[in-house]
Tab-separated table of C-alpha atoms and ligand atoms in Angstrom:
chain	number	residue	atom	x	y	z
A	1	MET	CA	-90.807	133.303	138.305
A	2	SER	CA	-91.122	137.037	138.695
A	3	GLU	CA	-94.463	138.816	138.517
A	4	ARG	CA	-93.553	142.001	136.732
A	5	ARG	CA	-95.757	143.487	134.067
A	6	ILE	CA	-94.068	142.924	130.724
A	7	VAL	CA	-95.231	144.426	127.452
A	8	ALA	CA	-93.875	143.151	124.136
A	9	LEU	CA	-94.355	144.482	120.603
A	10	ALA	CA	-94.778	141.652	118.118
A	11	GLY	CA	-95.190	140.563	114.515
A	12	GLY	CA	-95.583	136.927	113.507
A	13	VAL	CA	-93.238	133.958	113.431
A	14	GLY	CA	-90.073	135.392	115.047
A	15	ALA	CA	-92.155	136.998	117.781
A	16	ALA	CA	-94.139	133.810	118.376
A	17	ARG	CA	-90.971	131.785	118.946
A	18	PHE	CA	-89.567	134.453	121.257
A	19	LEU	CA	-92.808	134.685	123.269
A	20	SER	CA	-92.917	130.903	123.648
A	21	GLY	CA	-89.592	131.396	125.443
A	22	LEU	CA	-90.799	134.396	127.435
A	23	VAL	CA	-93.754	132.480	128.918
A	24	GLN	CA	-91.232	130.001	130.352
A	25	VAL	CA	-89.300	132.672	132.263
A	26	ALA	CA	-92.108	135.091	133.229
A	27	ALA	CA	-95.709	134.576	134.338
A	28	PRO	CA	-97.933	134.514	131.207
A	29	SER	CA	-100.652	136.370	133.123
A	30	GLU	CA	-98.193	139.272	133.545
A	31	ILE	CA	-97.426	139.577	129.826
A	32	THR	CA	-99.277	141.798	127.352
A	33	VAL	CA	-98.367	141.571	123.674
A	34	ILE	CA	-99.220	144.394	121.288
A	35	VAL	CA	-99.622	142.776	117.904
A	36	ASN	CA	-99.252	144.069	114.365
A	37	THR	CA	-102.508	144.032	112.393
A	38	GLY	CA	-101.115	145.726	109.278
A	39	ASP	CA	-101.103	142.335	107.475
A	40	ASP	CA	-104.804	141.667	108.189
A	41	ARG	CA	-107.222	141.427	105.274
A	42	ASP	CA	-110.341	139.671	104.055
A	43	PHE	CA	-110.238	136.422	102.100
A	44	PHE	CA	-113.542	135.045	100.750
A	45	GLY	CA	-115.420	137.418	103.058
A	46	LEU	CA	-113.531	136.250	106.151
A	47	ARG	CA	-111.312	138.452	108.317
A	48	VAL	CA	-107.843	136.927	108.584
A	49	CYS	CA	-105.320	138.287	111.098
A	50	PRO	CA	-102.075	136.434	110.347
A	51	ASP	CA	-99.888	137.708	113.186
A	52	LEU	CA	-102.566	137.353	115.880
A	53	ASP	CA	-103.249	133.796	114.714
A	54	ILE	CA	-99.574	132.792	114.458
A	55	LEU	CA	-99.049	133.999	118.035
A	56	THR	CA	-102.209	132.285	119.310
A	57	TYR	CA	-101.490	128.945	117.647
A	58	THR	CA	-97.812	128.981	118.654
A	59	LEU	CA	-98.465	129.876	122.292
A	60	ALA	CA	-101.219	127.236	122.441
A	61	GLY	CA	-98.738	124.628	121.149
A	62	ARG	CA	-100.898	124.078	118.055
A	63	ILE	CA	-98.739	125.701	115.346
A	64	ARG	CA	-97.693	123.792	112.230
A	65	ALA	CA	-94.002	123.274	112.869
A	66	ASP	CA	-92.754	123.131	109.277
A	67	THR	CA	-94.252	126.502	108.261
A	68	GLY	CA	-94.601	128.554	111.458
A	69	TRP	CA	-98.196	129.428	110.451
A	70	GLY	CA	-101.437	127.457	110.361
A	71	LEU	CA	-102.610	124.656	112.628
A	72	GLU	CA	-100.712	121.408	113.098
A	73	GLY	CA	-102.293	118.542	111.136
A	74	ASP	CA	-104.675	120.816	109.238
A	75	THR	CA	-106.132	119.793	105.883
A	76	PHE	CA	-107.041	121.965	102.893
A	77	ALA	CA	-110.223	120.394	101.523
A	78	CYS	CA	-112.190	123.657	101.588
A	79	LEU	CA	-109.487	125.532	99.681
A	80	GLU	CA	-109.268	122.730	97.109
A	81	GLN	CA	-113.014	122.881	96.644
A	82	LEU	CA	-112.904	126.671	96.301
A	83	ARG	CA	-110.480	126.224	93.365
A	84	ARG	CA	-113.414	124.797	91.417
A	85	PHE	CA	-114.966	128.272	91.467
A	86	ARG	CA	-112.085	130.732	91.470
A	87	ASP	CA	-108.368	131.139	90.883
A	88	ASP	CA	-107.462	133.538	93.714
A	89	THR	CA	-106.792	130.774	96.248
A	90	TRP	CA	-103.103	131.608	96.814
A	91	PHE	CA	-103.435	132.204	100.580
A	92	GLN	CA	-103.283	128.878	102.410
A	93	LEU	CA	-106.263	128.653	104.758
A	94	GLY	CA	-106.610	125.228	106.341
A	95	ASP	CA	-109.955	123.661	107.219
A	96	ARG	CA	-109.471	123.948	110.996
A	97	ASP	CA	-107.856	127.381	110.646
A	98	LEU	CA	-111.014	128.527	108.814
A	99	ALA	CA	-112.997	128.025	112.026
A	100	THR	CA	-111.006	130.855	113.643
A	101	HIS	CA	-111.715	133.183	110.715
A	102	LEU	CA	-115.395	132.193	110.522
A	103	HIS	CA	-115.870	132.885	114.220
A	104	ARG	CA	-113.951	136.160	114.124
A	105	SER	CA	-115.804	137.416	111.047
A	106	GLU	CA	-119.204	136.579	112.459
A	107	ARG	CA	-118.422	138.297	115.769
A	108	LEU	CA	-117.110	141.389	113.962
A	109	ARG	CA	-120.306	141.505	111.882
A	110	GLN	CA	-122.286	141.328	115.128
A	111	GLY	CA	-120.470	144.464	116.291
A	112	ALA	CA	-117.722	143.019	118.492
A	113	THR	CA	-114.355	144.754	118.258
A	114	LEU	CA	-111.200	142.985	117.105
A	115	SER	CA	-109.815	143.213	120.666
A	116	GLU	CA	-112.954	141.550	122.049
A	117	VAL	CA	-112.868	138.732	119.502
A	118	THR	CA	-109.121	138.268	119.997
A	119	ARG	CA	-109.726	137.859	123.700
A	120	GLU	CA	-112.415	135.245	123.015
A	121	ILE	CA	-110.148	133.337	120.654
A	122	THR	CA	-107.094	133.367	122.929
A	123	LEU	CA	-109.186	132.254	125.915
A	124	ALA	CA	-110.684	129.444	123.819
A	125	PHE	CA	-107.125	128.328	123.039
A	126	GLY	CA	-106.332	128.400	126.758
A	127	LEU	CA	-103.862	131.286	126.676
A	128	GLU	CA	-103.172	133.281	129.822
A	129	ILE	CA	-101.001	135.799	128.017
A	130	GLU	CA	-102.878	138.874	126.748
A	131	LEU	CA	-102.760	139.602	123.006
A	132	LEU	CA	-103.870	143.125	122.104
A	133	PRO	CA	-104.306	144.042	118.444
A	134	MET	CA	-102.502	147.354	117.876
A	135	SER	CA	-105.813	148.821	116.683
A	136	ASP	CA	-109.437	147.770	116.343
A	137	GLU	CA	-109.588	149.714	113.078
A	138	PRO	CA	-108.331	148.459	109.703
A	139	ALA	CA	-104.709	149.545	109.247
A	140	ALA	CA	-103.469	147.736	106.151
A	141	THR	CA	-99.832	148.204	105.223
A	142	MET	CA	-99.600	148.995	101.515
A	143	LEU	CA	-96.509	148.528	99.391
A	144	VAL	CA	-95.679	150.478	96.257
A	145	ARG	CA	-93.742	148.501	93.630
A	146	SER	CA	-91.129	150.019	91.321
A	147	GLY	CA	-93.732	150.238	88.530
A	148	GLY	CA	-96.057	152.228	90.819
A	149	GLU	CA	-98.456	149.303	91.404
A	150	ARG	CA	-99.852	149.139	94.953
A	151	CYS	CA	-100.477	145.912	96.819
A	152	ASP	CA	-101.177	144.855	100.375
A	153	PHE	CA	-98.660	142.918	102.445
A	154	GLU	CA	-100.104	139.435	101.867
A	155	GLU	CA	-100.273	140.013	98.109
A	156	TYR	CA	-96.617	141.040	98.190
A	157	LEU	CA	-95.412	138.246	100.495
A	158	VAL	CA	-97.577	135.229	99.650
A	159	ARG	CA	-99.089	135.827	96.209
A	160	ASP	CA	-96.012	137.402	94.619
A	161	GLY	CA	-93.222	135.760	96.668
A	162	ALA	CA	-91.715	138.953	98.148
A	163	PRO	CA	-89.907	140.371	95.108
A	164	ASP	CA	-87.079	142.857	95.424
A	165	ASP	CA	-88.892	145.826	93.853
A	166	ILE	CA	-90.423	147.848	96.682
A	167	ARG	CA	-90.212	151.588	96.215
A	168	GLU	CA	-92.280	152.711	99.156
A	169	ILE	CA	-93.990	151.326	102.258
A	170	ASP	CA	-97.236	153.119	102.980
A	171	LEU	CA	-98.188	153.055	106.660
A	172	SER	CA	-100.775	155.833	106.357
A	173	ALA	CA	-103.675	153.555	107.371
A	174	ALA	CA	-101.890	152.702	110.628
A	175	ARG	CA	-101.110	156.401	111.161
A	176	SER	CA	-104.783	157.289	111.062
A	177	ALA	CA	-105.874	154.290	113.149
A	178	ARG	CA	-106.548	154.744	116.850
A	179	PRO	CA	-104.832	152.349	119.234
A	180	ALA	CA	-107.024	149.548	120.572
A	181	PRO	CA	-108.294	150.033	124.132
A	182	GLY	CA	-105.512	149.239	126.575
A	183	VAL	CA	-102.592	149.659	124.167
A	184	LEU	CA	-101.342	153.061	125.377
A	185	GLU	CA	-102.149	152.155	128.981
A	186	ALA	CA	-100.195	148.893	128.692
A	187	ILE	CA	-97.134	150.715	127.354
A	188	ALA	CA	-97.363	153.423	130.001
A	189	GLY	CA	-97.828	150.929	132.820
A	190	ALA	CA	-95.269	148.300	131.807
A	191	GLU	CA	-92.362	147.513	134.061
A	192	ARG	CA	-90.383	146.101	131.173
A	193	LEU	CA	-90.847	146.797	127.496
A	194	LEU	CA	-89.563	144.330	124.882
A	195	VAL	CA	-89.460	144.423	121.084
A	196	CYS	CA	-89.649	140.888	119.677
A	197	PRO	CA	-87.446	139.732	116.782
A	198	SER	CA	-89.931	140.827	114.134
A	199	ASN	CA	-89.823	142.783	110.937
A	200	PRO	CA	-88.782	146.273	112.140
A	201	VAL	CA	-90.626	148.002	109.287
A	202	VAL	CA	-93.842	146.141	108.490
A	203	SER	CA	-94.482	144.655	111.955
A	204	ILE	CA	-92.871	146.859	114.614
A	205	GLY	CA	-92.909	149.948	112.355
A	206	THR	CA	-96.635	149.500	111.794
A	207	ILE	CA	-97.354	149.325	115.533
A	208	ARG	CA	-95.191	152.432	116.079
A	209	ALA	CA	-97.159	154.239	113.354
A	210	VAL	CA	-100.525	153.891	115.150
A	211	ALA	CA	-101.639	157.253	116.503
A	212	GLY	CA	-100.024	158.041	119.860
A	213	VAL	CA	-97.988	154.823	120.193
A	214	GLU	CA	-94.602	156.239	119.151
A	215	GLU	CA	-94.984	159.176	121.563
A	216	GLN	CA	-95.750	156.778	124.405
A	217	LEU	CA	-92.790	154.540	123.506
A	218	ARG	CA	-90.454	157.550	123.248
A	219	ALA	CA	-91.664	158.928	126.566
A	220	ARG	CA	-90.313	155.720	128.134
A	221	GLY	CA	-87.355	155.161	125.800
A	222	ASP	CA	-86.455	151.973	127.659
A	223	ALA	CA	-87.381	149.151	125.290
A	224	VAL	CA	-85.058	146.204	124.840
A	225	ALA	CA	-85.160	144.859	121.292
A	226	VAL	CA	-84.101	141.497	119.921
A	227	SER	CA	-82.601	141.748	116.449
A	228	PRO	CA	-84.374	139.651	113.790
A	229	LEU	CA	-81.118	139.329	111.838
A	230	ILE	CA	-78.514	136.602	112.233
A	231	GLY	CA	-75.233	137.070	110.426
A	232	GLY	CA	-76.734	140.200	108.882
A	233	ALA	CA	-79.597	138.262	107.248
A	234	PRO	CA	-83.194	137.448	108.205
A	235	VAL	CA	-84.018	133.956	109.448
A	236	LYS	CA	-87.079	134.145	107.222
A	237	GLY	CA	-89.214	136.767	105.579
A	238	PRO	CA	-88.426	139.748	103.394
A	239	VAL	CA	-86.884	142.123	105.931
A	240	ASP	CA	-83.726	142.493	103.805
A	241	ARG	CA	-85.897	143.543	100.843
A	242	LEU	CA	-87.970	146.030	102.845
A	243	LEU	CA	-85.410	147.854	104.995
A	244	PRO	CA	-83.840	149.624	101.976
A	245	ALA	CA	-87.270	151.030	101.011
A	246	PHE	CA	-87.270	152.616	104.460
A	247	GLY	CA	-83.739	153.973	103.973
A	248	VAL	CA	-82.350	151.565	106.572
A	249	GLU	CA	-79.169	149.499	106.229
A	250	VAL	CA	-79.708	145.701	106.373
A	251	SER	CA	-77.797	145.014	109.598
A	252	SER	CA	-78.464	144.955	113.322
A	253	THR	CA	-76.786	148.387	113.374
A	254	GLY	CA	-79.335	149.680	110.845
A	255	ILE	CA	-82.157	148.282	112.975
A	256	ALA	CA	-80.579	149.736	116.143
A	257	GLU	CA	-80.686	153.191	114.505
A	258	LEU	CA	-84.360	152.641	113.735
A	259	TYR	CA	-85.078	151.646	117.362
A	260	LEU	CA	-82.850	154.282	118.989
A	261	PRO	CA	-85.695	156.723	119.853
A	262	ILE	CA	-87.569	154.043	121.825
A	263	ALA	CA	-84.859	151.667	123.031
A	264	VAL	CA	-82.254	151.390	125.728
A	265	GLY	CA	-80.750	148.075	124.691
A	266	MET	CA	-80.515	145.428	122.024
A	267	LEU	CA	-79.769	141.715	121.883
A	268	ILE	CA	-77.872	140.700	118.780
A	269	ASP	CA	-76.764	137.291	117.624
A	270	GLU	CA	-73.275	136.084	118.463
A	271	ALA	CA	-72.598	135.936	114.734
A	272	ASP	CA	-72.966	139.734	114.648
A	273	ARG	CA	-70.736	140.481	117.643
A	274	ASP	CA	-68.491	142.733	115.543
A	275	GLU	CA	-71.439	145.159	115.317
A	276	ALA	CA	-71.710	145.459	119.123
A	277	ALA	CA	-69.227	148.315	119.591
A	278	GLY	CA	-70.863	150.370	116.833
A	279	ILE	CA	-74.330	149.892	118.329
A	280	GLU	CA	-73.020	150.801	121.788
A	281	ALA	CA	-71.521	153.955	120.261
A	282	LEU	CA	-75.060	154.885	119.152
A	283	GLY	CA	-76.024	154.831	122.841
A	284	LEU	CA	-77.615	151.393	123.312
A	285	ARG	CA	-76.592	148.634	125.715
A	286	VAL	CA	-75.770	145.530	123.706
A	287	ARG	CA	-75.608	141.839	124.587
A	288	THR	CA	-74.865	138.970	122.265
A	289	ALA	CA	-76.760	135.689	122.436
A	290	VAL	CA	-77.559	132.592	120.427
A	291	SER	CA	-80.725	133.880	118.779
A	292	LEU	CA	-81.758	131.166	116.308
A	293	MET	CA	-84.702	129.739	118.250
A	294	ARG	CA	-84.554	126.121	117.080
A	295	THR	CA	-85.837	124.814	120.421
A	296	PRO	CA	-88.065	126.122	123.236
A	297	GLU	CA	-84.986	126.025	125.507
A	298	ILE	CA	-83.053	128.408	123.245
A	299	ALA	CA	-86.101	130.692	123.067
A	300	ALA	CA	-86.322	130.711	126.887
A	301	THR	CA	-82.614	131.543	127.242
A	302	LEU	CA	-82.994	134.383	124.727
A	303	ALA	CA	-86.068	135.748	126.520
A	304	ARG	CA	-84.256	135.588	129.867
A	305	ALA	CA	-81.325	137.493	128.378
A	306	ALA	CA	-83.701	140.192	127.071
A	307	LEU	CA	-85.330	140.552	130.498
A	308	GLU	CA	-81.938	140.676	132.228
A	309	LEU	CA	-80.806	143.452	129.900
A	310	ALA	CA	-84.055	145.340	130.604
A	311	ASP	CA	-83.589	144.813	134.375
A	312	GLU	CA	-80.012	146.010	134.184
A	313	ALA	CA	-80.989	149.135	132.227
A	314	ALA	CA	-83.689	149.840	134.837
A	315	GLY	CA	-81.097	149.495	137.595
A	316	ALA	CA	-83.044	146.591	139.089
B	401	GDP	P1	-93.873	137.701	109.964
B	401	GDP	O1	-95.031	138.644	110.166
B	401	GDP	O2	-94.237	136.271	110.008
B	401	GDP	O3	-92.949	138.072	108.843
B	401	GDP	O4	-93.089	137.796	111.271
B	401	GDP	P2	-92.169	138.833	111.949
B	401	GDP	O5	-92.605	140.216	111.853
B	401	GDP	O6	-91.957	138.222	113.299
B	401	GDP	O7	-90.865	138.776	111.068
B	401	GDP	C1	-90.125	137.696	110.850
B	401	GDP	C2	-88.770	138.099	111.374
B	401	GDP	O8	-88.500	137.224	112.449
B	401	GDP	C3	-87.712	137.931	110.326
B	401	GDP	O9	-86.980	139.113	110.181
B	401	GDP	C4	-86.867	136.816	110.892
B	401	GDP	O10	-85.494	137.015	110.656
B	401	GDP	C5	-87.153	136.857	112.382
B	401	GDP	N1	-86.977	135.570	113.009
B	401	GDP	C6	-87.669	134.429	112.755
B	401	GDP	N2	-87.179	133.413	113.499
B	401	GDP	C7	-86.151	133.939	114.234
B	401	GDP	C8	-85.221	133.401	115.182
B	401	GDP	O11	-85.225	132.209	115.511
B	401	GDP	N3	-84.298	134.275	115.723
B	401	GDP	C9	-84.247	135.586	115.375
B	401	GDP	N4	-83.313	136.358	115.958
B	401	GDP	N5	-85.094	136.109	114.483
B	401	GDP	C10	-86.028	135.311	113.927
């Protein structure tokens, strides 16, 4: 197992599966993950950070397998009881999951930063890998619907079921947020830079929007990205409904164009191999791989392929 410093940009479920492969082929203590916090918001006075928690629970081997979020075996008694008082209980927060949000919220109220609390939580779950929130400041992604109504990402995705009516994606909060301590340094100091198979707009795009991050990524220009599309479609999530609002074609080629300023290579699924020549013509190295991470073994093979492509591009 090599000991090179690897930095990965990550959203939620797709990234979590990929990183569970990466920790099998690289030392977890040498991996820093910069995580999207654009989906974070308060529920019932508690700070919930969906992508940070999905990554933590997955890497700790505690994730609920059927959903890709929440804790395995969790119950929902608190939420059921809350329904007695209110009707805005659409976000599924399990009883054990609530402990994470209670602890985080209390520590934030005491003056701890999100990075500090995240470190406490990941250590408590026994993780060696470092998860860095992209920013310690609130940076909510807002979506503008065709009727002009604004909503946050969780309202769009969970409450409303990700409808096909997004006119605009507003990343202005991320743009005015400062990167969390260590984020720019991690990018500058990385030996290998990876972009997980995550939503390129509302996960990776949000991280790129944080003040100074895009400049740092462009200064390197050597990221290797894993496409979140298989056969031109997302495995899950609304990426196909959000790319058009960003003026991006729903294909690995469209995503490659989006990543071109920061990337040197891209892994695409074997089902999309006919896009390889076009992406290479854009100037990226391309490899095809089986990218549906149904098992930890497939995730490890995919992660190894991403590292090999990054090594090759670095001339290592
Ligand atoms: P979210 O915050 O939970 O939506 O998570 P992400 O930002 O990670 O976005 C989910 C993306 O991950 C979607 O575009 C999926 O297509 C992608 N994804 C999920 N599982 C897989 C997988 O097994 N392989 C690949 N290539 N992509 C995946």
